[in-house]
CSV table of C-alpha atoms in Angstrom, one decimal:
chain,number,residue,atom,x,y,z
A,12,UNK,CA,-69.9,44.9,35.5
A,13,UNK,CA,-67.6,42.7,34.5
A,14,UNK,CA,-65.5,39.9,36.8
A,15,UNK,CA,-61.9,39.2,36.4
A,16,UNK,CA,-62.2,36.0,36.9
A,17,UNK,CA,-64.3,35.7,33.9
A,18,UNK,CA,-61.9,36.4,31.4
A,19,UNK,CA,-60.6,33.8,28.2
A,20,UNK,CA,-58.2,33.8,26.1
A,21,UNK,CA,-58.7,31.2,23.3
A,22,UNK,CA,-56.0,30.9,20.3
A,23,UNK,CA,-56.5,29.0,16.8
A,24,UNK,CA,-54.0,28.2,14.1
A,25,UNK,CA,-55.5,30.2,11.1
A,26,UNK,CA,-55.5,28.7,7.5
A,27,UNK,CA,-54.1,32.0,5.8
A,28,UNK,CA,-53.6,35.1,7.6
A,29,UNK,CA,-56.7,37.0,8.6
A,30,UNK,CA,-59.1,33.8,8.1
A,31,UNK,CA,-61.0,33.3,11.4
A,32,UNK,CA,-59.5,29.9,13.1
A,33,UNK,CA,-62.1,26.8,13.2
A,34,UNK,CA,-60.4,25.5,15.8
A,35,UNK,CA,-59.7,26.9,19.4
A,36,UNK,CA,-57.2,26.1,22.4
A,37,UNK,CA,-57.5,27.3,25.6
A,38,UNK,CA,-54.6,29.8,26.6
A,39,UNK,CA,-53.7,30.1,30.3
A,40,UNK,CA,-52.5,33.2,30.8
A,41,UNK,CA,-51.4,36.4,33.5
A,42,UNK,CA,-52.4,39.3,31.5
A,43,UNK,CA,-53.9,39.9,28.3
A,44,UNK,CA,-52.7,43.4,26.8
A,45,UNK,CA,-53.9,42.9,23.2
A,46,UNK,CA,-56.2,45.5,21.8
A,47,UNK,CA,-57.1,48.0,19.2
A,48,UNK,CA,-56.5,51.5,18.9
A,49,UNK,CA,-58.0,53.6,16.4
A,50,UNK,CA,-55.4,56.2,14.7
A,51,UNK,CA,-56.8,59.7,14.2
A,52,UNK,CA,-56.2,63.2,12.6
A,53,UNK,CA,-57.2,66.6,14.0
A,54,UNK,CA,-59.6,67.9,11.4
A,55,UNK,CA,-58.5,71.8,9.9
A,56,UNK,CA,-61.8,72.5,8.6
A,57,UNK,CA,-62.6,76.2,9.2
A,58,UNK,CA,-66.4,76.8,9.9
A,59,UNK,CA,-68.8,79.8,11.0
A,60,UNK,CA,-67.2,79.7,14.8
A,61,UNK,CA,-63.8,79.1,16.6
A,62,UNK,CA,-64.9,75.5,17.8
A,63,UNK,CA,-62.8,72.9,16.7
A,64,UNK,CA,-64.3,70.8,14.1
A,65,UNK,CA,-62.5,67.2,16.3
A,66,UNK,CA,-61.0,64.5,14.9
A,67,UNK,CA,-61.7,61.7,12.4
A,68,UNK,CA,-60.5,57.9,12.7
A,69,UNK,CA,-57.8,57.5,9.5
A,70,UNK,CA,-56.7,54.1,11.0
A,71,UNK,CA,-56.6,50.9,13.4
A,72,UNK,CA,-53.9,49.2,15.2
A,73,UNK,CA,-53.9,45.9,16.6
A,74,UNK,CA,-51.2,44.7,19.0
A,75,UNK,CA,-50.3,44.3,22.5
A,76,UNK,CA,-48.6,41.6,25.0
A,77,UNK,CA,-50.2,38.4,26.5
A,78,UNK,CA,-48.2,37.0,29.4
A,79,UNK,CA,-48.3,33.8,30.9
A,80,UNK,CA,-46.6,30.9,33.5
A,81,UNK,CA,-44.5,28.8,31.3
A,82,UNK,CA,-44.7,24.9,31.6
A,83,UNK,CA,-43.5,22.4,29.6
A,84,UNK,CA,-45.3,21.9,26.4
A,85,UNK,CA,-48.0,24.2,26.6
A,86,UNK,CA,-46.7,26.9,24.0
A,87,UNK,CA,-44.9,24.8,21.7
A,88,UNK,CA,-46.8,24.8,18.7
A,89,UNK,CA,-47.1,29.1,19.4
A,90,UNK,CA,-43.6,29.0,19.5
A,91,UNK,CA,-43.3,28.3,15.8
A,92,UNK,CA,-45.2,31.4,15.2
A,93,UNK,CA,-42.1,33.6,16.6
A,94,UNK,CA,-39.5,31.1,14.8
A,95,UNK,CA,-40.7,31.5,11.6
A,96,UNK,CA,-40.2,27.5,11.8
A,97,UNK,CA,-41.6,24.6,12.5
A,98,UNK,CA,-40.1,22.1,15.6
A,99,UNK,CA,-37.5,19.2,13.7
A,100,UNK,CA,-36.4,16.2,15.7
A,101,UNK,CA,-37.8,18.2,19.0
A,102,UNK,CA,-35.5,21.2,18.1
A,103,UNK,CA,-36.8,24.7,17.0
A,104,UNK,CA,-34.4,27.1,15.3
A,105,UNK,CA,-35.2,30.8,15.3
A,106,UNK,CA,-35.1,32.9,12.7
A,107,UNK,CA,-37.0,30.6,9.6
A,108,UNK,CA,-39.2,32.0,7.0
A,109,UNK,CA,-42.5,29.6,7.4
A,110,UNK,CA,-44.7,32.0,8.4
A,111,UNK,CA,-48.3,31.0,10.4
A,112,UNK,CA,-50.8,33.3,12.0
A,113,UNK,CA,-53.4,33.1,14.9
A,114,UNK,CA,-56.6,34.0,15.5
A,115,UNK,CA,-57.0,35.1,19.4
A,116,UNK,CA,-60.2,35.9,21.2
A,117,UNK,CA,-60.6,38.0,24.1
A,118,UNK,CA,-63.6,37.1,25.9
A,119,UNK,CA,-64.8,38.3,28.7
A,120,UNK,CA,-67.8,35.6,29.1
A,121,UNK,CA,-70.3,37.0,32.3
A,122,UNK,CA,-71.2,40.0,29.5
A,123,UNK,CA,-71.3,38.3,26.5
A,124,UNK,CA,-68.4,40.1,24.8
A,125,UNK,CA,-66.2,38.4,22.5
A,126,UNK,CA,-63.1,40.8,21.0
A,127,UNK,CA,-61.5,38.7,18.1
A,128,UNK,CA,-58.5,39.6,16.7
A,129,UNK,CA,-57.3,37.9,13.6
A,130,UNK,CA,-54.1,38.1,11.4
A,131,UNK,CA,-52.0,37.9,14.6
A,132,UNK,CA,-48.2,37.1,14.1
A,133,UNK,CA,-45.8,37.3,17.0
A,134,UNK,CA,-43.3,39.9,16.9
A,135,UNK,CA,-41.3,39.2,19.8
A,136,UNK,CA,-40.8,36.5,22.8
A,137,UNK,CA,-39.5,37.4,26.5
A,138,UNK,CA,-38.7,34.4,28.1
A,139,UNK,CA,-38.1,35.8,32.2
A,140,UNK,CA,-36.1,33.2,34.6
A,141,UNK,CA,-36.6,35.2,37.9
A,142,UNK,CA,-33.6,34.8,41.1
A,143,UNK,CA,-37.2,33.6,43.3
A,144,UNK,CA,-40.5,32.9,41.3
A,145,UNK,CA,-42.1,31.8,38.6
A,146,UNK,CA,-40.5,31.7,34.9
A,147,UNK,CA,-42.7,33.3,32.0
A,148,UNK,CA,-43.1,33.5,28.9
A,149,UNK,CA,-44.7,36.7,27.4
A,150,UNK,CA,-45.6,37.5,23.5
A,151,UNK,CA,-45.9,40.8,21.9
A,152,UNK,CA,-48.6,40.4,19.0
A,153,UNK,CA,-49.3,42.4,16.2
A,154,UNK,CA,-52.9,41.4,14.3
A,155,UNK,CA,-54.9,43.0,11.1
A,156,UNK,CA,-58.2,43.5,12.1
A,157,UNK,CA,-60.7,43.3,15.3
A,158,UNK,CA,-64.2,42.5,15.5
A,159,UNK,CA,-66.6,42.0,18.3
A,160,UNK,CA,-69.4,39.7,19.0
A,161,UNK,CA,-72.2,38.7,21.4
A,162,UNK,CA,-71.1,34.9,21.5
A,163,UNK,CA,-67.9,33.0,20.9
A,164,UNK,CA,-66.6,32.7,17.7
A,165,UNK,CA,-68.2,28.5,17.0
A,166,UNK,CA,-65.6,25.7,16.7
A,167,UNK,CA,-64.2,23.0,19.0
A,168,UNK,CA,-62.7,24.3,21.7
A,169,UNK,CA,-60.2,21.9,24.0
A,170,UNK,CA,-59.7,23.2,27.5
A,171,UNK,CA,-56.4,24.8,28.3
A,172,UNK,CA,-53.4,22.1,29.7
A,173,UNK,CA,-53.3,21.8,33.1
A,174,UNK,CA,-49.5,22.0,34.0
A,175,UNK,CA,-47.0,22.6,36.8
A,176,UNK,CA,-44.9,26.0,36.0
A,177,UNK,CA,-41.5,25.9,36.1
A,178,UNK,CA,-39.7,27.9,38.4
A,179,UNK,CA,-36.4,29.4,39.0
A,180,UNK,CA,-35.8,26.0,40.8
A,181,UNK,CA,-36.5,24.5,37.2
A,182,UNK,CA,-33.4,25.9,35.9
A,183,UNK,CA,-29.9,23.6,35.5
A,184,UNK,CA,-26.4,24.6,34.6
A,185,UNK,CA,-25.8,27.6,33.1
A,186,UNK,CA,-22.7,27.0,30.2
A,187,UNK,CA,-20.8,30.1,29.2
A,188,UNK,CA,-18.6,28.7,26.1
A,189,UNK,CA,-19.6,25.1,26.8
A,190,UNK,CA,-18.6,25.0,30.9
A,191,UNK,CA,-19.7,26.4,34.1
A,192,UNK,CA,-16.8,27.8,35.4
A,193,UNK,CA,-16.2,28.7,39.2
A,194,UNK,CA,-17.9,31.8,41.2
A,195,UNK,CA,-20.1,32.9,38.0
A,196,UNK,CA,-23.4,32.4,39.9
A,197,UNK,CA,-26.1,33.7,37.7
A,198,UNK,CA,-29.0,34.3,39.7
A,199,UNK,CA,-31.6,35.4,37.0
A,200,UNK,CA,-31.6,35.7,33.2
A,201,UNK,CA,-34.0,37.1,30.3
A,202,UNK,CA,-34.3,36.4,26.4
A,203,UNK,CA,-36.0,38.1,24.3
A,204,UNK,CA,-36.9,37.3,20.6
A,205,UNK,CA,-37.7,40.1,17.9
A,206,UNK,CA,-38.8,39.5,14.5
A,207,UNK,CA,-39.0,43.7,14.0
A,208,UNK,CA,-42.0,43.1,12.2
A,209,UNK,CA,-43.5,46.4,9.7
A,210,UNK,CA,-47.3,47.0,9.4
A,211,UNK,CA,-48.3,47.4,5.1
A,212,UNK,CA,-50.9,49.6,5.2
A,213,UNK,CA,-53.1,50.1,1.9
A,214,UNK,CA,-56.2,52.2,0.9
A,215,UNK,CA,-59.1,49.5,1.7
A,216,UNK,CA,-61.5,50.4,4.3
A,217,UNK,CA,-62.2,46.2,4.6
A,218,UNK,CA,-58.7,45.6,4.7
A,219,UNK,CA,-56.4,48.4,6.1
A,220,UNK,CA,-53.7,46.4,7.4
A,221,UNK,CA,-52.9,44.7,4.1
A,222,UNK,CA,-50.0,42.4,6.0
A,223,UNK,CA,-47.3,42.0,8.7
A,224,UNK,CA,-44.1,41.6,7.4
A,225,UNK,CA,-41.1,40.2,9.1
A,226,UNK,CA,-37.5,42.0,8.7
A,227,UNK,CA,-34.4,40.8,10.8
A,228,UNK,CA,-34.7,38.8,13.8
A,229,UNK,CA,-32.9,40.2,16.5
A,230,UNK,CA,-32.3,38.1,19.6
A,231,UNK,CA,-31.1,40.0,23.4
A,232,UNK,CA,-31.2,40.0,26.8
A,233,UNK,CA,-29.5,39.7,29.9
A,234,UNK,CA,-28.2,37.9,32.8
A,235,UNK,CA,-27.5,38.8,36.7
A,236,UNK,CA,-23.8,37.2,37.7
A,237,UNK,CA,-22.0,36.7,40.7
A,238,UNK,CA,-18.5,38.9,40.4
A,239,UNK,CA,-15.6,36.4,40.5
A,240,UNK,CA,-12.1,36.5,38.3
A,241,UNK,CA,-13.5,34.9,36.0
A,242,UNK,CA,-16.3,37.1,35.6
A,243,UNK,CA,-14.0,39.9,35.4
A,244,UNK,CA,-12.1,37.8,32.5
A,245,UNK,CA,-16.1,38.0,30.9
A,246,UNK,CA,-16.1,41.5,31.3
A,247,UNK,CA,-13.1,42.5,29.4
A,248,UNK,CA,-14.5,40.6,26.2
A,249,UNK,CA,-17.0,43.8,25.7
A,250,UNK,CA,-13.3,45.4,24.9
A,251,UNK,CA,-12.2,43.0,22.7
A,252,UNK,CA,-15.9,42.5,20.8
A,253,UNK,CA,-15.2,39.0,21.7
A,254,UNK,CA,-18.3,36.9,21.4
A,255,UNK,CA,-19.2,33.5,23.9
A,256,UNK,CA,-21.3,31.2,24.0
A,257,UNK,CA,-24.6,31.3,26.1
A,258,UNK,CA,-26.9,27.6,27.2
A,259,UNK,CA,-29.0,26.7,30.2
A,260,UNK,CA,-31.7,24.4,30.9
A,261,UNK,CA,-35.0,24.1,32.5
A,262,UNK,CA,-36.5,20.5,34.0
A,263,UNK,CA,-39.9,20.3,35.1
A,264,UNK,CA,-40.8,17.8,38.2
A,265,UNK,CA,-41.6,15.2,35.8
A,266,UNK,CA,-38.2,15.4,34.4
A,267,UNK,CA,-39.2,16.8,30.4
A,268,UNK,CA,-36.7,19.2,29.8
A,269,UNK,CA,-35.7,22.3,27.9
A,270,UNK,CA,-32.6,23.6,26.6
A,271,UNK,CA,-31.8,27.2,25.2
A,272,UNK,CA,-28.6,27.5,22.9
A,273,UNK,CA,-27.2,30.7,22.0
A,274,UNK,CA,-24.2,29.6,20.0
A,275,UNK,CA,-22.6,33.3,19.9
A,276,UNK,CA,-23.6,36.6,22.1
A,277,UNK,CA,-21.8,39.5,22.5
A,278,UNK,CA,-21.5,40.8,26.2
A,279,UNK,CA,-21.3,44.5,27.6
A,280,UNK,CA,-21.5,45.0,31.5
A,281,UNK,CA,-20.6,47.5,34.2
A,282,UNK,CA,-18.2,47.1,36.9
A,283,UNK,CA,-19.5,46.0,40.2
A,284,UNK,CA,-20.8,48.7,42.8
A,285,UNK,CA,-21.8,48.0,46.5
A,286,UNK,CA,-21.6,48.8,49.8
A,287,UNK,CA,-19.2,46.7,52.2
A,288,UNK,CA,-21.8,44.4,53.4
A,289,UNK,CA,-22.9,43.6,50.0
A,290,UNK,CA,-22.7,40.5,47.5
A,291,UNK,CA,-20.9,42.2,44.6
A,292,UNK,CA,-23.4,41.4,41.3
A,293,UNK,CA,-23.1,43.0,37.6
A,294,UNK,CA,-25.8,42.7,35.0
A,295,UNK,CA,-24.7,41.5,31.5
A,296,UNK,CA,-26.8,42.4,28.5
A,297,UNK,CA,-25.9,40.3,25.4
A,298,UNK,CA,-27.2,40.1,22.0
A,299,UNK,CA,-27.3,37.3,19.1
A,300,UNK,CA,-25.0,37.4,16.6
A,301,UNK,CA,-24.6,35.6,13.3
A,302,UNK,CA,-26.0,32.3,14.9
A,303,UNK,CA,-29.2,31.3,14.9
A,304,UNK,CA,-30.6,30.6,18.8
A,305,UNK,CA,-32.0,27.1,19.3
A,306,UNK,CA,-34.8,25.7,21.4
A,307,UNK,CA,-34.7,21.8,22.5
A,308,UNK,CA,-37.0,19.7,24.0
A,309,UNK,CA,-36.1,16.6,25.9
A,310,UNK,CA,-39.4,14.6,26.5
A,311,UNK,CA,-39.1,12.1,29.8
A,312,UNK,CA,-38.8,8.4,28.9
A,313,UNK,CA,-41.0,6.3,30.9
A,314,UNK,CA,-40.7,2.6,31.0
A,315,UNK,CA,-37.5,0.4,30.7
């Protein structure tokens, strides 16, 4: 028996893809989804009785979604892996061609059982601002191979950061084309990043999963929004395929800050329906166009 409580997650940067890390790093996390599944085909062999002669294992998959509390700082060198770019002047653009991979062990320490995936590139980001709660940050991972072991994978290992989540009480202005304009209260919103990533398969029993390879990086969400006139002047630009502008902010207590820009986003909503003692809301999805999104961070200055 096993205890939830004793659970890791432990992430290093690998040299090339599919070289176990050296190095580890802690990873808080909320849930850990990543895992194998082994592909398999029915086998038609006919023998000496109608019994089915089962199945045989013609492949492996390795993917799945860890999920976590976001704080400032804490994922920022991950981050590059769903960029495709590395951080310049604090500012990471999405959509860049430097490609890095993790290692990522899944331990679960009480029965001395390591799982370690390696290979692992990040298809896709979901960054969640709730109306109440707790923002997170979740990763869908696709790897090329899993192996267990008895003990931890050797290395240093640094402890994971101890940090304050930030919250939907974290989050400042929300700018649609550069301004917040009156009565457009936007009480939660969701990004997601996706690099659509393709599995190359080839005949190598070592090596199945021969690479991950990204195609075009597609960037969505949505937002919930107070209805106002001028939310109803946002609504008609699904009519007009009229694109905006999309940027908001998050501030920890210690005052280090991020900003999300989304120079250009194309809307679509429905019209408004509630009761008479409701507070009328719509839900805008949007997705990126053209423009590439941008991630800023605005370390605090301490001192004079």
């Amino acid at each position: 028996m096993s205890s939830g409580a004793k659970q890791l997650t432990r992430v290093g940067f690998e040299a090339s893809p599919g070289v176990i890390a050296t190095t580890w790093n802690t990873f808080a996390f909320t849930t850990n989804g990543l895992d194998a599944s082994a592909q398999t085909t029915e086998s038609q062999t006919i023998k000496d009785s109608r019994i089915a002669a089962g199945t045989l294992v013609t492949g492996v998959e390795v993917q799945g979604d860890i999920e976590s509390e976001w704080a400032y700082g804490i994922q920022d060198k991950v981050l590059e892996l769903i960029a495709f770019n590395a951080w310049n002047s604090n500012i990471l653009t999405f959509g860049g061609t430097t490609r890095k991979t993790l290692s990522i062990v899944r331990g679960f320490s009480d029965i001395d059982n390591f799982q370690v995936f390696t290979g692992c590139h990040i298809n896709q980001w979901t960054l969640s601002i709730p109306d109440s709660g707790i923002v997170t940050s979740k990763f869908a991972i696709m790897g090329m191979k899993r192996t267990a072991y008895e003990v931890a994978p050797t290395g240093t290992v640094t402890p994971a950061v101890d940090a304050v989540p930030l919250t939907s009480l974290s989050t400042g202005d929300i700018l649609i084309d550069g301004e917040k304009k009156p009565g457009m209260c936007i009480t939660q919103i969701e990004l997601t990043i996706d690099n659509t990533m393709q599995i190359q398969k080839c005949l190598d029993y070592e090596n199945n999963i021969a690479a991950i390879l990204e195609t075009i990086m597609k960037g969505s969400g949505n937002f919930t929004i107070a209805w106002s006139k001028n939310t109803a002047e946002l609504y008609e630009k699904q009519f007009l395929n009229e694109p905006i502008g999309l940027e908001y902010s998050l501030k920890d207590t210690a005052g280090n800050k991020y900003t999300l820009k989304l120079p250009k986003v194309q809307v679509s909503a429905p019209l408004p329906s509630g009761g008479a003692g409701d507070v009328l809301t719509t839900q805008f999805s949007f997705t990126v166009a053209d423009v590439a999104p941008t991630l800023t961070r605005i370390p605090v200055v301490v001192g004079p």
